[in-house]
XYZ file of C-alpha atoms in Angstrom:
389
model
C 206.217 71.192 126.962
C 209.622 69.622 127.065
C 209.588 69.658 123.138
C 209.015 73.161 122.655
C 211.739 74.197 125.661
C 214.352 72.280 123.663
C 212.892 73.589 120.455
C 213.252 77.180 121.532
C 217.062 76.547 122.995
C 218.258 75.416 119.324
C 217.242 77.886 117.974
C 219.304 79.980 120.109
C 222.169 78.219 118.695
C 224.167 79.287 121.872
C 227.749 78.066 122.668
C 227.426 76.525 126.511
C 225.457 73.999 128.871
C 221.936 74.576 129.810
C 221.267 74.850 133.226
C 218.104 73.677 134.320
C 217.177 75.538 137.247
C 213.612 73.924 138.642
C 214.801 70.487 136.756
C 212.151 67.846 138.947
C 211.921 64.577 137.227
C 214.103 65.889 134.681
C 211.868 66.097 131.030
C 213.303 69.167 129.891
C 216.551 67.527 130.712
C 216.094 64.439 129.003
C 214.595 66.340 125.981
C 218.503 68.193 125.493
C 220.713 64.903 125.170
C 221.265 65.655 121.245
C 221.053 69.357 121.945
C 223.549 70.676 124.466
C 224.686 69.158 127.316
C 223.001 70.289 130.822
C 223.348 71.878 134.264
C 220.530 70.448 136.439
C 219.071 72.320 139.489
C 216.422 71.158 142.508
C 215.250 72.164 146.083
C 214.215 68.806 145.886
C 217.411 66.153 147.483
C 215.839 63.034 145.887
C 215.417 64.660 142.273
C 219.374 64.866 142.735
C 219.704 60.983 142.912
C 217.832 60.422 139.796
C 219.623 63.030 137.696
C 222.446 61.969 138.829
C 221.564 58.379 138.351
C 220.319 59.628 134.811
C 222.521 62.416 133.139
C 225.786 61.582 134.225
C 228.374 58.956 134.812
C 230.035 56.602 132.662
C 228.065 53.334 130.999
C 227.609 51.385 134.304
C 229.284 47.665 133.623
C 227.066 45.936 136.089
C 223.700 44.669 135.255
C 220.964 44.612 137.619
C 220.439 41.047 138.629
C 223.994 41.579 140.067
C 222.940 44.410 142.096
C 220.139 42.170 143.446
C 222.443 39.457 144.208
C 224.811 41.944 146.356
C 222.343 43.372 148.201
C 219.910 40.374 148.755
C 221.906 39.333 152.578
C 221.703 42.458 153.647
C 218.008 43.045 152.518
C 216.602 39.766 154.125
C 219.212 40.343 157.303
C 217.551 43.548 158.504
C 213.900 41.974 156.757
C 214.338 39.378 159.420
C 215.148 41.994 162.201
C 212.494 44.517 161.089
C 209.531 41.555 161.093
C 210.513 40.358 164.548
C 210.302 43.805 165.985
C 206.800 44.479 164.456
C 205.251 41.017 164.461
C 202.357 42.031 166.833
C 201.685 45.285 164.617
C 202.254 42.741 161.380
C 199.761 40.560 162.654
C 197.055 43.640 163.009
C 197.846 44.706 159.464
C 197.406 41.283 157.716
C 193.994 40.960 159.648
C 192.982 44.603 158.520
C 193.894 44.101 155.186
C 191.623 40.650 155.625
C 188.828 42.161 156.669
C 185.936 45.185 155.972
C 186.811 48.374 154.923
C 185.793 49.240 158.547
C 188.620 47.460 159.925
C 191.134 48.590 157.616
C 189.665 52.755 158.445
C 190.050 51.620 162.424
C 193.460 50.273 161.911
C 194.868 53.133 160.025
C 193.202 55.267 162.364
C 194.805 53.725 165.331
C 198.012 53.319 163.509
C 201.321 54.965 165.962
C 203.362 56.707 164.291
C 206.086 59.688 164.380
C 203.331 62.321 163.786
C 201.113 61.241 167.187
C 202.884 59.326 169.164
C 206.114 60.282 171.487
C 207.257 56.497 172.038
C 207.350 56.393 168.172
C 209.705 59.710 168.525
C 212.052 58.536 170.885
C 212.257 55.766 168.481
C 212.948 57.525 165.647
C 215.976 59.650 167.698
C 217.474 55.976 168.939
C 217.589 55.123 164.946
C 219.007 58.288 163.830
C 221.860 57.541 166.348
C 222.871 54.291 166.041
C 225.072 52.683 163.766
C 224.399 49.641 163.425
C 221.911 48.239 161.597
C 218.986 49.201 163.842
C 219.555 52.824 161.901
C 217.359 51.486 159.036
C 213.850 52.200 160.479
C 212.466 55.052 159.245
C 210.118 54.522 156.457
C 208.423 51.981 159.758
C 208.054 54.867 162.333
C 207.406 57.435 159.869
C 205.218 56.422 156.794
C 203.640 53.161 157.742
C 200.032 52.183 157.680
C 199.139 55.560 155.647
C 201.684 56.088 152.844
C 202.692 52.430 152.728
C 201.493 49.314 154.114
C 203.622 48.293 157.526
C 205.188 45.548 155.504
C 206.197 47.529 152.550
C 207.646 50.258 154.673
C 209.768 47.703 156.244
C 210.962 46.002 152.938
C 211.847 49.765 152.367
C 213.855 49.910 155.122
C 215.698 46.785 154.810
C 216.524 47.687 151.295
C 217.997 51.045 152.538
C 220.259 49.444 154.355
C 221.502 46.757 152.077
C 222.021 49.865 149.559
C 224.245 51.624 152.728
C 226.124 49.108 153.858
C 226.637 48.337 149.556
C 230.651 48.590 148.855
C 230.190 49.567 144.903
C 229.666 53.251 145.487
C 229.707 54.153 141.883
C 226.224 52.149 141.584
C 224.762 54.323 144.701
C 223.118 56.703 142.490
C 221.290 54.448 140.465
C 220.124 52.058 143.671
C 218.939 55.176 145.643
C 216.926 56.349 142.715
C 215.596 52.865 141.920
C 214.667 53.110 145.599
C 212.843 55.767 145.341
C 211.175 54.941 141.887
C 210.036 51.971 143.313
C 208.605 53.225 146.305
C 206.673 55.790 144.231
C 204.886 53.293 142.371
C 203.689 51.829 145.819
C 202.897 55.066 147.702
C 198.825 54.857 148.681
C 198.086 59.035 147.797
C 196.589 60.597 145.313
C 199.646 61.690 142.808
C 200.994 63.789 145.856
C 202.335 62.972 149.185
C 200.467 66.309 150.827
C 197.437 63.601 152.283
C 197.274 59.646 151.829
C 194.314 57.509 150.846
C 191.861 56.198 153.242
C 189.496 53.574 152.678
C 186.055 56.264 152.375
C 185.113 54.280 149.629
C 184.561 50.975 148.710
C 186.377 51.665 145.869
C 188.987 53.148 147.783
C 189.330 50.160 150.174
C 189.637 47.899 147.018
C 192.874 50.208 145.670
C 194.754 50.306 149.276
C 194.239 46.714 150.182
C 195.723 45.762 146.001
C 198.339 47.959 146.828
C 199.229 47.096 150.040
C 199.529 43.462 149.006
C 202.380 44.584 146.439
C 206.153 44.204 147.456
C 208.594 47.036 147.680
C 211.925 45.151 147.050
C 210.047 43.160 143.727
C 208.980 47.220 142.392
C 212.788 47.931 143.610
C 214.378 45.088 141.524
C 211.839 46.205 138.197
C 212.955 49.967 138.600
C 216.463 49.332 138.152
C 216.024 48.061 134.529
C 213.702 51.496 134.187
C 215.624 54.078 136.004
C 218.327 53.730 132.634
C 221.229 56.265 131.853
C 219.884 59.246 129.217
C 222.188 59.990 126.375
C 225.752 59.019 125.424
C 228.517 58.631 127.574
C 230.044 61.723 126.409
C 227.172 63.759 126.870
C 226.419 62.737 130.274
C 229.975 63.291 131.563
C 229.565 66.975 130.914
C 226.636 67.380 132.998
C 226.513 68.781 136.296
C 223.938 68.252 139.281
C 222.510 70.810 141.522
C 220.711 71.248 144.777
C 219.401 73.949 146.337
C 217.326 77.489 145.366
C 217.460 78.532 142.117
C 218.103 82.539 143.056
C 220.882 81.126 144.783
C 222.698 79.396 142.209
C 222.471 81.493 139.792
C 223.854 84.821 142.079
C 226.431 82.609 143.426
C 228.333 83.411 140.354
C 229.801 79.805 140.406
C 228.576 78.441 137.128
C 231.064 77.912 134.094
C 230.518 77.170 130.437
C 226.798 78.222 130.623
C 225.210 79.249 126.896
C 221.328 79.196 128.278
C 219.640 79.048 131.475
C 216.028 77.875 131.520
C 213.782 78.412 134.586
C 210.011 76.862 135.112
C 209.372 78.469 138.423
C 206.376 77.048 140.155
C 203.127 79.096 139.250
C 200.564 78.712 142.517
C 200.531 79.628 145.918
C 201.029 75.921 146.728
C 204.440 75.033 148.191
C 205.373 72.525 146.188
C 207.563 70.627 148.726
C 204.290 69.417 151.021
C 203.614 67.349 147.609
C 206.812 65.323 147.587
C 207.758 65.427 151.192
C 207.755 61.656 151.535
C 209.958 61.120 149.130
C 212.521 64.214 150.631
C 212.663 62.466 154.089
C 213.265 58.802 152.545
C 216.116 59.953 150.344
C 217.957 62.004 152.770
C 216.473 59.213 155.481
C 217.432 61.903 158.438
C 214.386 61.724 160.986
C 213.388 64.740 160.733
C 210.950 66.811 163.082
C 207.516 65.582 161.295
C 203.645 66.229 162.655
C 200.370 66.030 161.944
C 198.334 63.295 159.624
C 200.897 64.052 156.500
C 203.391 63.123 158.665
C 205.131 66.310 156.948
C 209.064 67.157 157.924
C 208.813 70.895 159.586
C 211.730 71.983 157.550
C 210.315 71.953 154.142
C 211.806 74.512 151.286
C 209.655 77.248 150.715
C 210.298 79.362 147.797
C 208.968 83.475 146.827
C 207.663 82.287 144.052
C 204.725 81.059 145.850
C 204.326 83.923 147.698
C 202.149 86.298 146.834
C 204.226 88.975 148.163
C 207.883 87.761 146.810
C 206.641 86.527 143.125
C 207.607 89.907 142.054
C 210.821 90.465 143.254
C 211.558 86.513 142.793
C 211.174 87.382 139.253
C 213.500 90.410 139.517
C 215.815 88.585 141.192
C 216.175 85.959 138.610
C 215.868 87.849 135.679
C 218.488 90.629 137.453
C 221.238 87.653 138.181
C 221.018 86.052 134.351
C 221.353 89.108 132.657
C 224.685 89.470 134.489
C 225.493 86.327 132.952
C 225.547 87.472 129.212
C 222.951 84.398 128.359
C 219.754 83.892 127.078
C 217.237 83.066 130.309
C 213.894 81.049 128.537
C 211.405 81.093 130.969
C 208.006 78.853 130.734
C 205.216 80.328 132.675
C 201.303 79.949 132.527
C 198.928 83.170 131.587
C 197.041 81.947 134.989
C 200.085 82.014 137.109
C 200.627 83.728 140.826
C 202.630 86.735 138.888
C 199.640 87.654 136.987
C 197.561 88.036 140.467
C 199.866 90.917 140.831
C 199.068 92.825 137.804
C 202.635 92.196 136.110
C 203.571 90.304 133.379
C 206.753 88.042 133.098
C 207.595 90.162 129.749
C 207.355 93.308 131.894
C 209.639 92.561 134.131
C 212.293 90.661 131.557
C 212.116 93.985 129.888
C 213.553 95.608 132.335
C 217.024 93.528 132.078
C 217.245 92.297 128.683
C 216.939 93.827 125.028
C 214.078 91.674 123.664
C 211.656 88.939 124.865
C 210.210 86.484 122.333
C 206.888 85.196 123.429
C 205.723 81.780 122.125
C 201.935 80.442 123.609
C 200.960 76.548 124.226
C 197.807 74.690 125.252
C 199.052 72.489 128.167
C 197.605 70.380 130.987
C 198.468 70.682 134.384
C 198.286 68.311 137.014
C 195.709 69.165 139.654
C 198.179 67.419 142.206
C 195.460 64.880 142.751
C 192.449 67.292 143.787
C 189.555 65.876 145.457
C 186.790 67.552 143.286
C 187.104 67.090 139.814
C 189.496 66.808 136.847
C 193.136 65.488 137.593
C 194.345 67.468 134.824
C 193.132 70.850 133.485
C 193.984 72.960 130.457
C 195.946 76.103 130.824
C 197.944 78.411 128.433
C 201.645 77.746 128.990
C 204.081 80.631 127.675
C 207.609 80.451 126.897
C 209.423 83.759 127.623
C 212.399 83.921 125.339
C 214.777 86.939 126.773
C 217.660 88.025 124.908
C 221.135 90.001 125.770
C-alpha cells in the first residue's frame, strides 16, 4: 500500500511535509524520500529509534566494524558478569536445549522470571536503581527462556550497556535500532510478541532449539549494515520524529510547514501495543510493572480506535483537528474495519469537515499477527480516503 499512499500525495501536489501519524516501521515513510519530506508519528518508543536512525541525520562518517570495535570491551565486560551470575541457570538451558522436546517444555515451564516470581522482581527494582553496570539486566529477568534463549537475552543485555556507556552519541540512534532489529530477528513468537513459542510440536521444538542456538550480538553486528539511512542528506535533515497519540499531535497545534497529513489508524479491536510490547520495554529498558505468561508491561498505550465505543468519535476527532489545519488528511482504511461495525463510513464522517473525499479501493493482505488457526495473511479491501479543504 505504501505505493499508492505516496501515489495519492503527488498528486496533491501540496506545498509542506507529510506527517505520518501511525508511521510503525516506517513504509509509507520510506516510500516519500523523492516526494516530500516527512513528519513521522508513533505510540510506539522503539519505532522512534529507527526513524530516527532512518529519516534523519547527516551521512554518518563511521562504518560499522568501528562501532563493533568501540563497543566490543564493554559488551564482553558485562558478558562476563552476566554469565557468572546465571551459570547454574546457563547450565539448565544448554542441557534443555540438548535434550527432548520434553525437557526443553519442563524448562521453559519452570523458567523464573519477572511475570511469576517476586525474587525475580526485587531484582528487576535493584537493576533499575543502580548505576553501575549491574543496571543492564533486563532482557535476563524479563524475557528469558520464552522470548529469547537465557543466553541471548544476556548478550542483549551486555550489548545495551556497551551502547550506554558508548561516548559517540550521534551514532545512538542507529545502535539502539540495530539493537532492536537484531533482537527481532531472534525473538521465538509467532510475528507478534502477544504469546511466545513453545515446543507443542516437534516441529516447534526443532525452530526454538535453531533459534536459540543463534547469537544476539553476531544478528546485532549484521543489522547495522541493514538498518541504512533512507534518502539524501538533505531530505532527511528536514524530517521530524514523533512520539505519542496521534489525536494529540495533531490538536496540539504545534506542527509547522505541514502540506498533507496521512493517518492509517489501526482497524480491529486488537490493541496493537500487546503485539510489540517486547520490543517497547527493551528500547525504553525501564522495568516496568509486567505479569502474566506474555510477560506484558501494565502500562501499554491503548488507543479509541480500537474501541468499539470511541472509533467514532476517534474519527471525529481526527478528521475535526486536520481540517483546522487547511491540509489535505489521506486516510487508508479497510471496508472490514472496527468503524464499519458501527454502521458509519470513514467518507461519512470526512464529509462532515471537508468539501470532498476521493475514494480509491485496493486488494491488500493483512497480517493475521501470527494466528494460530489458519492463514498468516488474508485478503481484505484497503481504501484510501482522499479529503480535501
Amino acid at each position: 500500500m505504501a505505493d499508492h499512499v505516496r501515489d495519492a500525495i503527488a498528486e496533491l501536489n501540496a506545498e509542506g511535509r507529510v506527517v505520518d501519524l501511525f508511521s510503525g516501521m516506517g513504509s509509507v515513510a520510506e516510500s516519500l524520500q523523492e516526494t516530500a519530506s516527512v513528519v513521522t508519528n508513533d505510540a510506539m518508543s522503539f519505532t522512534a529509534a529507527l526513524s530516527r536512525a532512518r529519516f534523519t541525520g547527516s551521512d554518518r562518517s563511521t562504518t560499522s566494524a568501528e562501532v563493533i570495535e568501540r563497543l566490543l570491551p564493554g559488551y564482553e565486560a558485562r558478558l562476563r558478569e552476566l554469565e557468572s551470575t546465571y551459570a547454574i541457570e546457563l547450565k539448565s538451558e544448554a542441557a534443555a536445549l540438548n535434550g527432548s522436546r520434553t525437557d526443553l517444555l519442563d524448562y521453559m515451564d519452570k523458567a523464573q522470571h519477572v511475570g511469576n516470581s517476586a525474587a525475580h522482581r526485587r531484582s528487576a527494582k535493584v537493576a533499575a536503581e543502580s548505576s553501575g553496570s549491574d543496571h543492564y539486566e533486563l532482557a535476563s529477568l524479563y524475557f528469558s527462556a520464552g522470548y529469547l534463549s537465557l543466553r541471548q537475552a544476556i548478550e542483549l543485555d551486555a550489548t545495551r550497556a556497551a551502547i550506554d556507556t558508548d561516548s559517540h552519541l550521534e551514532d545512538r540512534d542507529w545502535m539502539l535500532a540495530a539493537w532492536i532489529a537484531g533482537a527481532s530477528v531472534l525473538i521465538n513468537a509467532p510475528g507478534h510478541t502477544a504469546q511466545y513459542l513453545r515446543p507443542n510440536s516437534n516441529s516447534a521444538h526443532t525452530r526454538i532449539v535453531r533459534t536459540w542456538s543463534r547469537s544476539i550480538w553476531d544478528e546485532f553486528s549484521s543489522a547495522l549494515d541493514t538498518v541504512s539511512q533512507v534518502g539524501s542528506e538533505a531530505w532527511r535533515q528536514r524530517n521530524s520524529v514523533y512520539v505519542g497519540d496521534a489525536l494529540d499531535l495533531v490538536s496540539a497545534g504545534e506542527l509547522r510547514d505541514i502540506g498533507t497529513v496521512y493517518a492509517d489508524p489501526p482497524y480491529t479491536k486488537d490493541q496493537y501495543s500487546r503485539y510489540y510490547h517486547v520490543y517497547e520495554t527493551l528500547y525504553r529498558y525501564d522495568f516496568p510493572d509486567s505479569s502474566g505468561v506474555g510477560r506484558n508491561r501494565s502500562d501499554r498505550f491503548t488507543t479509541g480506535f480500537s474501541l468499539k465505543t470511541a472509533v467514532v468519535s476517534s474519527f471525529h476527532d481526527l478528521c475535526r483537528n486536520v481540517s483546522r489545519m487547511r491540509v489535505p488528511l489521506v486516510i487508508s482504511y479497510p471496508s472490514s474495519g472496527l468503524l464499519g461495525e458501527a454502521g458509519i463510513t470513514v467518507s461519512e464522517i470526512a464529509l462532515q469537515y471537508f468539501e470532498k473525499v476521493k475514494t480509491q479501493s485496493y486488494e491488500a493482505n493483512h497480517s493475521t499477527m501470527g494466528a494460530s488457526t489458519g492463514a498468516s495473511k488474508k485478503s481484505a479491501t484497503e481504501n484510501l480516503y482522499v479529503c480535501l479543504v
